[in-house]
Amino acid sequence: MVTLVEQRTHYFHKTGMIRGLVDKRYAEQMFIPYNRLFANGGANGANHRFVCARLKHVHENFIEVEGGGRVFYDYLLLATGTEYASLPVTQSSTAEECRMLYDTMKESIELAGNILFIGGGAVGIGLCGEIAEMYPNKSITLAHARDKLLNDDLSAGFANTTEARLRKMGVTLLLGETVVPATPSMYSSKSSLTSTRMYTFSQHHAWQVRPQELVAKSGRRVLCDLAIWTTGSRPNADYLNTLPVDKVPLVDADTGRISVRSSLQLTDARYPHIFAIGDVNSLPLAEKYASSAVCQARHAVAGIRALIDECYDFRVKMSPTMAADSALRAQIPSYLVTAKHQHTVTVALGRSQEVTSSLFARFHGWARGTKRGRRYLIDKAQKMLNY
């Protein structure tokens, strides 16, 4: 039996969040019910279930959800992702709440004439590209603390191609600049989302359109009427603090990500039946893209099947050494070895163009631009959920 535990009532296609902020028709497709998820399971489909609840704690053979419920498991796959404090839509629980937040954010983008993005990762770049294409008359500036866009796991050629295309679209780039509000108190309130915060989000100063002044590290003053932070994503991994460990913490203190082995299993040998995939795990930043998450999911499922075939039964109390030996016999290969030729890194710049590079870009130093439309994998999400 397969059980999916998810805090949202509907699947929210976070990968397409960028497109949804400028395209109303696309946004309407991003909320997909889970009622058909197991429709293709045949007779076995009736044995699977969807539990709408927020994960609170993980234990060795069961999880706790908010409200006091427990869900027991033989094998656990963690895919809880990250949240952006400045994008409260990523923290919403219901489709209605998410739509309301979305509408407010889209309204702010439509009203603003001078927009500043802080953070040149995939989210910041994607938003710049979408808005620059949809609203060519708006003034758009992207500030990034590094001298190159994106991260060091990608080649300089990939970053240079992305920068050139953004400039051609009219985006002003401030590279190597840390930007802070001229008046720090302007952004001092917490961005955690509660029902009260959700109700007053239209007045939330982080998305309120008004004249603003920010200061760069160089002393340069930047004026805008909407500042959007696309930095500071936080992995959702607090629930692991209930699992006992020997010496090495399960969650990295610096990054907040779950430490995994190359097989995507937790590093602690006592938990070979627990896997973590996607943004929440400790793989390199080059593995934090949608195509990589899909490959990780497939690899983890193959690992669970290998453990089942090996008859690894976590319900029998094992010493760490016995558990490690049992997992070793299952011969789960390294994800980083098997995934090298499975996917590429792609950054979309609006509907009409994107920059695509091989995962070997950091070694080969090449990048190529393509001009083909992109739907942020929404079609695959609909197919996965049988819609």
Short mmCIF file of N, CA and C in Angstrom, two decimals, residues 82 146 150-154 255 257-264 276-293 296 334-337 339-340 343 345 359 362-363:
data_model
loop_
_atom_site.label_atom_id
_atom_site.label_comp_id
_atom_site.label_asym_id
_atom_site.label_seq_id
_atom_site.Cartn_x
_atom_site.Cartn_y
_atom_site.Cartn_z
N THR A 82 11.31 23.10 -0.37
CA THR A 82 11.69 24.33 0.32
C THR A 82 10.57 25.35 0.22
N ARG A 146 26.51 37.40 -6.16
CA ARG A 146 27.68 36.82 -6.84
C ARG A 146 28.02 37.63 -8.09
N LEU A 150 23.15 32.50 -11.07
CA LEU A 150 23.02 31.09 -10.70
C LEU A 150 24.07 30.69 -9.68
N ASN A 151 24.59 29.48 -9.73
CA ASN A 151 25.53 29.01 -8.72
C ASN A 151 26.78 28.43 -9.36
N ASP A 152 27.75 28.12 -8.51
CA ASP A 152 29.06 27.69 -9.00
C ASP A 152 29.06 26.29 -9.61
N ASP A 153 27.97 25.53 -9.43
CA ASP A 153 27.92 24.20 -10.01
C ASP A 153 27.68 24.22 -11.51
N LEU A 154 27.32 25.38 -12.04
CA LEU A 154 27.11 25.53 -13.48
C LEU A 154 28.27 26.31 -14.08
N THR A 255 23.09 24.49 6.00
CA THR A 255 22.15 24.59 4.88
C THR A 255 20.71 24.26 5.25
N ARG A 257 19.52 21.32 5.10
CA ARG A 257 19.10 20.22 4.24
C ARG A 257 19.41 18.87 4.89
N ILE A 258 18.64 17.87 4.48
CA ILE A 258 18.80 16.53 5.02
C ILE A 258 20.05 15.88 4.41
N SER A 259 20.93 15.39 5.25
CA SER A 259 22.16 14.75 4.77
C SER A 259 21.84 13.35 4.25
N VAL A 260 22.17 13.12 2.98
CA VAL A 260 21.90 11.82 2.37
C VAL A 260 23.17 11.24 1.78
N ARG A 261 23.16 9.93 1.65
CA ARG A 261 24.24 9.24 0.96
C ARG A 261 24.01 9.35 -0.54
N SER A 262 24.94 8.86 -1.32
CA SER A 262 24.81 8.93 -2.77
C SER A 262 23.62 8.13 -3.28
N SER A 263 23.12 7.20 -2.46
CA SER A 263 21.96 6.40 -2.83
C SER A 263 20.65 7.10 -2.49
N LEU A 264 20.74 8.32 -1.91
CA LEU A 264 19.59 9.13 -1.47
C LEU A 264 18.99 8.64 -0.16
N ALA A 276 15.43 10.68 1.00
CA ALA A 276 15.06 12.10 0.85
C ALA A 276 15.47 12.56 -0.54
N ILE A 277 14.55 13.22 -1.23
CA ILE A 277 14.80 13.64 -2.61
C ILE A 277 14.45 15.11 -2.81
N GLY A 278 14.97 15.69 -3.89
CA GLY A 278 14.60 17.05 -4.27
C GLY A 278 15.33 18.13 -3.49
N ASP A 279 14.69 19.28 -3.36
CA ASP A 279 15.33 20.44 -2.74
C ASP A 279 15.71 20.21 -1.29
N VAL A 280 15.07 19.28 -0.61
CA VAL A 280 15.29 19.12 0.82
C VAL A 280 16.56 18.35 1.14
N ASN A 281 17.16 17.64 0.17
CA ASN A 281 18.33 16.84 0.50
C ASN A 281 19.64 17.61 0.24
N SER A 282 20.74 16.96 0.57
CA SER A 282 22.05 17.63 0.57
C SER A 282 22.82 17.49 -0.73
N LEU A 283 22.20 17.04 -1.80
CA LEU A 283 22.90 16.95 -3.08
C LEU A 283 23.33 18.34 -3.55
N PRO A 284 24.30 18.43 -4.47
CA PRO A 284 24.78 19.73 -4.96
C PRO A 284 23.66 20.57 -5.55
N LEU A 285 23.88 21.89 -5.62
CA LEU A 285 22.87 22.81 -6.12
C LEU A 285 22.48 22.51 -7.57
N ALA A 286 23.38 21.93 -8.33
CA ALA A 286 23.07 21.59 -9.71
C ALA A 286 21.98 20.53 -9.80
N GLU A 287 21.69 19.86 -8.68
CA GLU A 287 20.64 18.84 -8.65
C GLU A 287 19.32 19.39 -8.12
N LYS A 288 19.19 20.72 -8.01
CA LYS A 288 17.97 21.32 -7.46
C LYS A 288 17.09 21.89 -8.56
N TYR A 289 16.92 21.14 -9.62
CA TYR A 289 16.06 21.54 -10.73
C TYR A 289 14.99 20.48 -10.92
N ALA A 290 13.90 20.86 -11.61
CA ALA A 290 12.74 19.97 -11.73
C ALA A 290 13.10 18.64 -12.38
N SER A 291 13.90 18.69 -13.45
CA SER A 291 14.25 17.45 -14.14
C SER A 291 15.05 16.52 -13.23
N SER A 292 15.88 17.10 -12.37
CA SER A 292 16.66 16.31 -11.43
C SER A 292 15.76 15.67 -10.38
N ALA A 293 14.74 16.41 -9.91
CA ALA A 293 13.84 15.87 -8.90
C ALA A 293 13.11 14.63 -9.41
N GLN A 296 15.56 11.79 -9.34
CA GLN A 296 15.78 11.35 -7.97
C GLN A 296 14.63 10.49 -7.47
N SER A 334 24.77 4.55 -6.81
CA SER A 334 24.87 5.98 -6.52
C SER A 334 24.02 6.78 -7.51
N TYR A 335 23.21 7.68 -6.99
CA TYR A 335 22.38 8.51 -7.88
C TYR A 335 23.26 9.38 -8.77
N LEU A 336 24.30 10.00 -8.22
CA LEU A 336 25.13 10.92 -8.97
C LEU A 336 25.85 10.23 -10.12
N VAL A 337 26.09 8.93 -9.99
CA VAL A 337 26.73 8.18 -11.07
C VAL A 337 25.72 7.84 -12.15
N ALA A 339 22.82 9.30 -12.77
CA ALA A 339 22.03 10.41 -13.29
C ALA A 339 22.79 11.34 -14.22
N LYS A 340 24.08 11.13 -14.39
CA LYS A 340 24.89 12.10 -15.13
C LYS A 340 24.40 12.33 -16.55
N HIS A 343 19.58 13.96 -17.45
CA HIS A 343 18.85 15.21 -17.54
C HIS A 343 19.79 16.39 -17.71
N VAL A 345 20.13 20.88 -17.21
CA VAL A 345 19.66 22.03 -16.45
C VAL A 345 19.12 23.05 -17.44
N LEU A 359 24.67 18.75 -17.60
CA LEU A 359 25.18 18.72 -16.23
C LEU A 359 26.71 18.71 -16.21
N ARG A 362 29.99 22.37 -15.98
CA ARG A 362 31.09 22.90 -15.15
C ARG A 362 32.43 22.32 -15.56
N PHE A 363 32.42 21.18 -16.26
CA PHE A 363 33.66 20.59 -16.73
C PHE A 363 33.99 21.02 -18.15
#
